[in-house]
Amino acid sequence: MMRPFRANCLAATLIAAFGLFFAAGCGDGSDHVNLPPGSSVLHIADVDDVPTLDPAAGYDTESWTFEQAIFDTLVRYGDDNIELEPDLAVRWESSPDARTFVFHLRHDARFSNGRPVTSDDVRYGIERVLDPATHSRGMEYYRNIAGSGDFAAHRAAHLRGIETPDPWTIIFHLDSPDPIFIHKLAMPFASAVPREAAEPWEDDFSRHAMGSGAFMLKEWLGGQRLVLVRNPYYFQKGLPRLDAIVDSLGVTPELQWLRYEAGDLDVVSSIPPAEFPFVMKTPRLRALTQKKTTVTTEYLGMNCQMWPFTDVRVRRAINYGINRAKLVALLNGRGVAATGVLPPNLPGFDPELKGYSYDPKHARELLEDARLASGFRFDLWMRADTTMLMLGQSIQQDLALIGLRVEIKPVAWGPFLEAIRQPRTVQAFLSGWEADFPDPQNFLSVLLSRDQWGSNNDTYFYDPSFQSLIDRASDETDFKLRYRLFDEAEKIVVADAPWAFLYYPVTYAITQPWVHDYVLNPMRPTRFERVAVSPH
Amino acid sequence: MLVFLVRRIVFGAAVLLGTSIITFLIAFVIPADPAVTMAGAKADPQTLATIRHQLDLDQPLYVQYARYLDRAVHGDLGRSYIRRESVTRLIASRFPATAVLALSAMAVSLVLGIAMGAVAAAYRGGATDNALLIFSLALVSMPVFWLGTMLLIAGGLYLRSFPLGGYSGPLSLVLPTLTLALGSAGYYSRVLHTNLAEEMDRDYVRTARGKGLSATSTMLKHAMANAMLPLVTLAGLDLAGLLSGVVLTETVFNWPGIGRLAFEAIFNLDIPLVMGTVLFSAFLIVVANLVVDLLYAWLDPRIRLSETV
Amino acid sequence: MNGRGFGKLEIAGAAMVLSLVIVAVFAPALAPHDPTRAVAATYGDPGAPSLAFPMGTDQLGRDVLSRIIYGARISLTVGVAAMAETIVIGVLIGLLSGFFGGSVDFLLMRFTDVMLTLPALLLAMAFVAILRPSLFSILLVIGLVSWTQVARVVRAETLSMSKRDFVLAARALGAPPARLITRHVLPNVLPIIIVMAALGTSSTLLLDAALSFLGLGVPPPTPTWGRMIEEATIYFRTAPWLAIFPGLAIFYAVLAFNLLGYGVLRARSR
């Protein structure tokens, strides 16, 4: 009877092992954070883990939320607007030809290790982005700095186009005029980075991020929790007003909402769609919400080189055939029906522009004109994501009413980008564009210019008069004239309709009554320097 | 024994090598350019070209594979395109959450499954047996993600006794554990039932019963011990599967484990992370197979004799 | 052993499968509404079950009952077709391996080992993500990842079968392998194949539903039960019926095939 005995032993050992693992593993699961009693802490939550804290790498809302808190750039935007403000730089000058920019740094900024921030640190931050080994997504924004090619090819130790005559002055020389270059310096890519902290970690700087911002990284448990605490060396006296920020990771919007109701979360930036109508109907809750129309445009792109979208009447018919009010209703009102390419809140936005109304009858007439009265079928590509698919199905329902059969092609976003960038491959697709800088060029030139075919101009739109307008406007340093040229260009796009203009997303956030000065920014994540929490 | 051990290890390594080749081939038929994945939606062609060169993507496929394998053997599974972190470290950081869930689910499913299987076998052919059979089939037929959602609605929303997902202390473990354990419990009870039925019909049990032992105590003392071995083997292999991440349950409960990591990786087509999680999972299964084989050989010397001949 | 219970099991399973087939075939006649059209103008606000819509309406104003009825079509198609594919691949590899033995067996079984080592769901997800979700790609992928068990079982059965006297005798008489397999081996492994087919369909249904739930199912507007649950997750606090009913449908279908499979298995082992 040896066998049964051994088998029992085995079972007993396994069960004992379970118990041990169970006991050991549960320890890290708790939400307890070691902070001094009486600390003022802001509790927030995110659905997913934060992708990265390395300012050269991050290019998404979650990463930027915390990069903005940990790092400083020369200039930044206001808390609730997209006006440039001093950050590390106290003042700056630019040459009339928009090719030389001089910044004067403040003397009292320090990294969280106590070392003063100098112009070398700003240069190092940008050089990290331009070094191919970093694989940075921000490379293209700084490539027009003189000598970037030599630097990237390791033919030069430093960028020729950045001068640091003294620790408090930095001068940029560009290869070509760039009236919006200063905005590129307000992106977290251009953060001041302490070389002594970044170099030893190489790619793992993300886990050990250190900058001169109001906060510093204390703890980051992958997928569970991110904790920032105040940087004692932060240059703004009296700021930050919080001692710490605790971000719980992997918390669904539904759970965030319940935790908010229980008072465990101070801010919820994504109210679950199902709860949203209730919040809006409850005056107490409604008073605690705030909203901001983002500088983002959601659209349905139509490939102007592919039948039947080669015909402008068909493209207009699609525009008339989509019920934007229904899309906005499906988003629980968190959107504004789009009238054109440029979103409201973007300088250069034209409030007079009428866009397309929902008019299925007119849509059918246009199709008849185009000899397509019997309809046609086409593929509509989109990212495989719940909201996208819901909107896609709504459009599918709408267009069925004017006789069109829409085949939805949901794909992962890598293949999605790959496919739409191929010429004559994708007939139509759902996409959106979020502004990187507050300037019409970021939409009209980046998304619709001839030289962006195969890159960001995925509708393969081309119109000679449009092209000459945006080419002129891009280098224009007189902003009034610049906006007027872009406005004329936008009108051509709306009439030619390479896109069906869908909606401008609106974000909502709800805060507890004890949270102060938490404000939404139309383009960037909320900044935490001024946020305060009163005892509750 | 040593020859047997070496044989098994070489064998496991060969399977892993095959797995790595298949994973690598899959990764390279992906119609997405890794440079696009890495550089993001807004990158210009020049950025893409730079990254492509940096990632050795301009090298022939076999060179890329050789380099990958060389690094993998040294424990380096590359870097995630999206997160820019070491894949090995990402997996290690998510492993504890998955391990806790896998072990507790395994414990619960074994306890439940063994109890149900033993009771059903004790009342073989009776109404209890049939009821338990149908019940266990019902458990097996339940889609895991739906069961999880229902438990969330019932336990989290209506009873408000459990957290609605996330990984925060023992209470948050209850619903995901049940979600995972119920289905396997149904399965294990069927397996145990079948094994017990076979054992009970064997001579030694008949002899024991002939000597006047009651049916139940015979079953418990003798048949159970023998019927448990295949079950524990099965559970061992299942555990390896669970430890490599439980995609559906972790997705429903937002559990920060390897399954969610793999899910995100596939959706972003973050190739190094996809390959890393798949290889890690294969590694665990190979190791579990090895352990089970060795245990069997230790318990039953005939196996290793027949192998070495 | 008492045999009556098993008979009931098979009959119940068969009846449930039959009811599914009827629902799928006659979906247009049975469904009260078009499953893709909005019948209630409650966008973004699902309607509760009522007399007009016994299972409620979803966020796009569609009738949930009609969607579940039509969902039976895609589920059964995928379930049965992918199962057939699994069986064909598995039986082919198992028969070849078991019958020929030697290096054929070695190579095929090592390949099977490798496939068994790979995590099926992850592999299926990766494949569908690469190939893009469509009925075709889902069928292909489910078949590719689930044949291994069938191959192993068929190989074992074939192995024992081809050592039997009558097969050995036929072999000695110089019967060609193809004839031996089709005439002697295949008929004898058929019962186990039938059991595996029924059980295989149930696991295929679950895998298909899981892929759908993960957003990798047959693209909309084709209603699939898995996707319905996925779409319902954001409403589960305010509109739980959106998740409950499609889940029950999957449960019913999977249980039907499991009852059938276990019933036949137990009847055979008796």
mmCIF file with all atom_site columns, C-alpha atoms in Angstrom, chain A residues 59-128:
data_model
loop_
_atom_site.group_PDB
_atom_site.id
_atom_site.type_symbol
_atom_site.label_atom_id
_atom_site.label_alt_id
_atom_site.label_comp_id
_atom_site.label_asym_id
_atom_site.label_entity_id
_atom_site.label_seq_id
_atom_site.pdbx_PDB_ins_code
_atom_site.Cartn_x
_atom_site.Cartn_y
_atom_site.Cartn_z
_atom_site.occupancy
_atom_site.B_iso_or_equiv
_atom_site.pdbx_formal_charge
_atom_site.auth_seq_id
_atom_site.auth_comp_id
_atom_site.auth_asym_id
_atom_site.auth_atom_id
_atom_site.pdbx_PDB_model_num
ATOM 1  C CA . TYR A 1 59  ? 2.150  59.871 -25.454 1.00 0.00 ? 59  TYR A CA 1
ATOM 2  C CA . ASP A 1 60  ? -1.230 59.233 -23.838 1.00 0.00 ? 60  ASP A CA 1
ATOM 3  C CA . THR A 1 61  ? -3.492 60.862 -21.275 1.00 0.00 ? 61  THR A CA 1
ATOM 4  C CA . GLU A 1 62  ? -2.632 58.600 -18.311 1.00 0.00 ? 62  GLU A CA 1
ATOM 5  C CA . SER A 1 63  ? 1.118  58.917 -18.778 1.00 0.00 ? 63  SER A CA 1
ATOM 6  C CA . TRP A 1 64  ? 0.942  62.675 -19.311 1.00 0.00 ? 64  TRP A CA 1
ATOM 7  C CA . THR A 1 65  ? -1.227 63.148 -16.218 1.00 0.00 ? 65  THR A CA 1
ATOM 8  C CA . PHE A 1 66  ? 1.653  62.034 -14.037 1.00 0.00 ? 66  PHE A CA 1
ATOM 9  C CA . GLU A 1 67  ? 4.550  63.191 -16.211 1.00 0.00 ? 67  GLU A CA 1
ATOM 10 C CA . GLN A 1 68  ? 3.145  66.719 -15.906 1.00 0.00 ? 68  GLN A CA 1
ATOM 11 C CA . ALA A 1 69  ? 3.166  66.332 -12.133 1.00 0.00 ? 69  ALA A CA 1
ATOM 12 C CA . ILE A 1 70  ? 6.704  64.934 -11.912 1.00 0.00 ? 70  ILE A CA 1
ATOM 13 C CA . PHE A 1 71  ? 8.457  66.990 -14.595 1.00 0.00 ? 71  PHE A CA 1
ATOM 14 C CA . ASP A 1 72  ? 8.628  70.622 -15.696 1.00 0.00 ? 72  ASP A CA 1
ATOM 15 C CA . THR A 1 73  ? 8.911  72.066 -19.167 1.00 0.00 ? 73  THR A CA 1
ATOM 16 C CA . LEU A 1 74  ? 10.113 75.534 -20.198 1.00 0.00 ? 74  LEU A CA 1
ATOM 17 C CA . VAL A 1 75  ? 6.549  76.672 -20.742 1.00 0.00 ? 75  VAL A CA 1
ATOM 18 C CA . ARG A 1 76  ? 3.179  75.129 -19.869 1.00 0.00 ? 76  ARG A CA 1
ATOM 19 C CA . TYR A 1 77  ? -0.534 75.766 -20.338 1.00 0.00 ? 77  TYR A CA 1
ATOM 20 C CA . GLY A 1 78  ? -2.851 77.355 -17.808 1.00 0.00 ? 78  GLY A CA 1
ATOM 21 C CA . ASP A 1 79  ? -4.788 75.075 -15.494 1.00 0.00 ? 79  ASP A CA 1
ATOM 22 C CA . ASP A 1 80  ? -8.080 75.459 -17.334 1.00 0.00 ? 80  ASP A CA 1
ATOM 23 C CA . ASN A 1 81  ? -7.039 76.944 -20.681 1.00 0.00 ? 81  ASN A CA 1
ATOM 24 C CA . ILE A 1 82  ? -4.569 76.544 -23.510 1.00 0.00 ? 82  ILE A CA 1
ATOM 25 C CA . GLU A 1 83  ? -2.682 79.831 -23.072 1.00 0.00 ? 83  GLU A CA 1
ATOM 26 C CA . LEU A 1 84  ? 1.068  79.490 -22.605 1.00 0.00 ? 84  LEU A CA 1
ATOM 27 C CA . GLU A 1 85  ? 2.440  80.297 -19.157 1.00 0.00 ? 85  GLU A CA 1
ATOM 28 C CA . PRO A 1 86  ? 5.976  80.387 -17.752 1.00 0.00 ? 86  PRO A CA 1
ATOM 29 C CA . ASP A 1 87  ? 7.168  77.208 -16.108 1.00 0.00 ? 87  ASP A CA 1
ATOM 30 C CA . LEU A 1 88  ? 10.941 76.699 -15.924 1.00 0.00 ? 88  LEU A CA 1
ATOM 31 C CA . ALA A 1 89  ? 11.384 79.733 -18.193 1.00 0.00 ? 89  ALA A CA 1
ATOM 32 C CA . VAL A 1 90  ? 10.440 83.118 -16.778 1.00 0.00 ? 90  VAL A CA 1
ATOM 33 C CA . ARG A 1 91  ? 10.459 84.872 -20.149 1.00 0.00 ? 91  ARG A CA 1
ATOM 34 C CA . TRP A 1 92  ? 11.281 84.185 -23.782 1.00 0.00 ? 92  TRP A CA 1
ATOM 35 C CA . GLU A 1 93  ? 11.832 85.910 -27.129 1.00 0.00 ? 93  GLU A CA 1
ATOM 36 C CA . SER A 1 94  ? 11.506 84.701 -30.683 1.00 0.00 ? 94  SER A CA 1
ATOM 37 C CA . SER A 1 95  ? 12.958 86.101 -33.879 1.00 0.00 ? 95  SER A CA 1
ATOM 38 C CA . PRO A 1 96  ? 10.511 87.557 -36.458 1.00 0.00 ? 96  PRO A CA 1
ATOM 39 C CA . ASP A 1 97  ? 11.267 84.716 -38.882 1.00 0.00 ? 97  ASP A CA 1
ATOM 40 C CA . ALA A 1 98  ? 10.274 82.151 -36.205 1.00 0.00 ? 98  ALA A CA 1
ATOM 41 C CA . ARG A 1 99  ? 13.616 80.371 -36.439 1.00 0.00 ? 99  ARG A CA 1
ATOM 42 C CA . THR A 1 100 ? 15.376 81.434 -33.247 1.00 0.00 ? 100 THR A CA 1
ATOM 43 C CA . PHE A 1 101 ? 13.932 81.166 -29.744 1.00 0.00 ? 101 PHE A CA 1
ATOM 44 C CA . VAL A 1 102 ? 15.608 82.344 -26.543 1.00 0.00 ? 102 VAL A CA 1
ATOM 45 C CA . PHE A 1 103 ? 14.421 81.250 -23.082 1.00 0.00 ? 103 PHE A CA 1
ATOM 46 C CA . HIS A 1 104 ? 15.545 82.625 -19.713 1.00 0.00 ? 104 HIS A CA 1
ATOM 47 C CA . LEU A 1 105 ? 15.249 80.100 -16.918 1.00 0.00 ? 105 LEU A CA 1
ATOM 48 C CA . ARG A 1 106 ? 14.317 80.743 -13.331 1.00 0.00 ? 106 ARG A CA 1
ATOM 49 C CA . HIS A 1 107 ? 17.176 80.271 -10.857 1.00 0.00 ? 107 HIS A CA 1
ATOM 50 C CA . ASP A 1 108 ? 15.320 78.546 -8.046  1.00 0.00 ? 108 ASP A CA 1
ATOM 51 C CA . ALA A 1 109 ? 14.018 75.380 -9.741  1.00 0.00 ? 109 ALA A CA 1
ATOM 52 C CA . ARG A 1 110 ? 15.387 72.151 -8.293  1.00 0.00 ? 110 ARG A CA 1
ATOM 53 C CA . PHE A 1 111 ? 15.016 68.472 -9.034  1.00 0.00 ? 111 PHE A CA 1
ATOM 54 C CA . SER A 1 112 ? 13.643 66.325 -6.244  1.00 0.00 ? 112 SER A CA 1
ATOM 55 C CA . ASN A 1 113 ? 17.226 65.293 -5.426  1.00 0.00 ? 113 ASN A CA 1
ATOM 56 C CA . GLY A 1 114 ? 17.958 68.916 -4.557  1.00 0.00 ? 114 GLY A CA 1
ATOM 57 C CA . ARG A 1 115 ? 20.123 69.807 -7.568  1.00 0.00 ? 115 ARG A CA 1
ATOM 58 C CA . PRO A 1 116 ? 19.290 73.082 -9.374  1.00 0.00 ? 116 PRO A CA 1
ATOM 59 C CA . VAL A 1 117 ? 17.739 72.770 -12.853 1.00 0.00 ? 117 VAL A CA 1
ATOM 60 C CA . THR A 1 118 ? 19.926 74.299 -15.580 1.00 0.00 ? 118 THR A CA 1
ATOM 61 C CA . SER A 1 119 ? 19.684 74.814 -19.312 1.00 0.00 ? 119 SER A CA 1
ATOM 62 C CA . ASP A 1 120 ? 21.785 71.635 -19.764 1.00 0.00 ? 120 ASP A CA 1
ATOM 63 C CA . ASP A 1 121 ? 18.961 69.576 -18.259 1.00 0.00 ? 121 ASP A CA 1
ATOM 64 C CA . VAL A 1 122 ? 16.446 70.992 -20.732 1.00 0.00 ? 122 VAL A CA 1
ATOM 65 C CA . ARG A 1 123 ? 18.818 70.202 -23.587 1.00 0.00 ? 123 ARG A CA 1
ATOM 66 C CA . TYR A 1 124 ? 19.426 66.688 -22.225 1.00 0.00 ? 124 TYR A CA 1
ATOM 67 C CA . GLY A 1 125 ? 15.683 66.037 -22.100 1.00 0.00 ? 125 GLY A CA 1
ATOM 68 C CA . ILE A 1 126 ? 15.273 66.952 -25.762 1.00 0.00 ? 126 ILE A CA 1
ATOM 69 C CA . GLU A 1 127 ? 18.419 65.079 -26.783 1.00 0.00 ? 127 GLU A CA 1
ATOM 70 C CA . ARG A 1 128 ? 17.056 61.936 -25.134 1.00 0.00 ? 128 ARG A CA 1
#
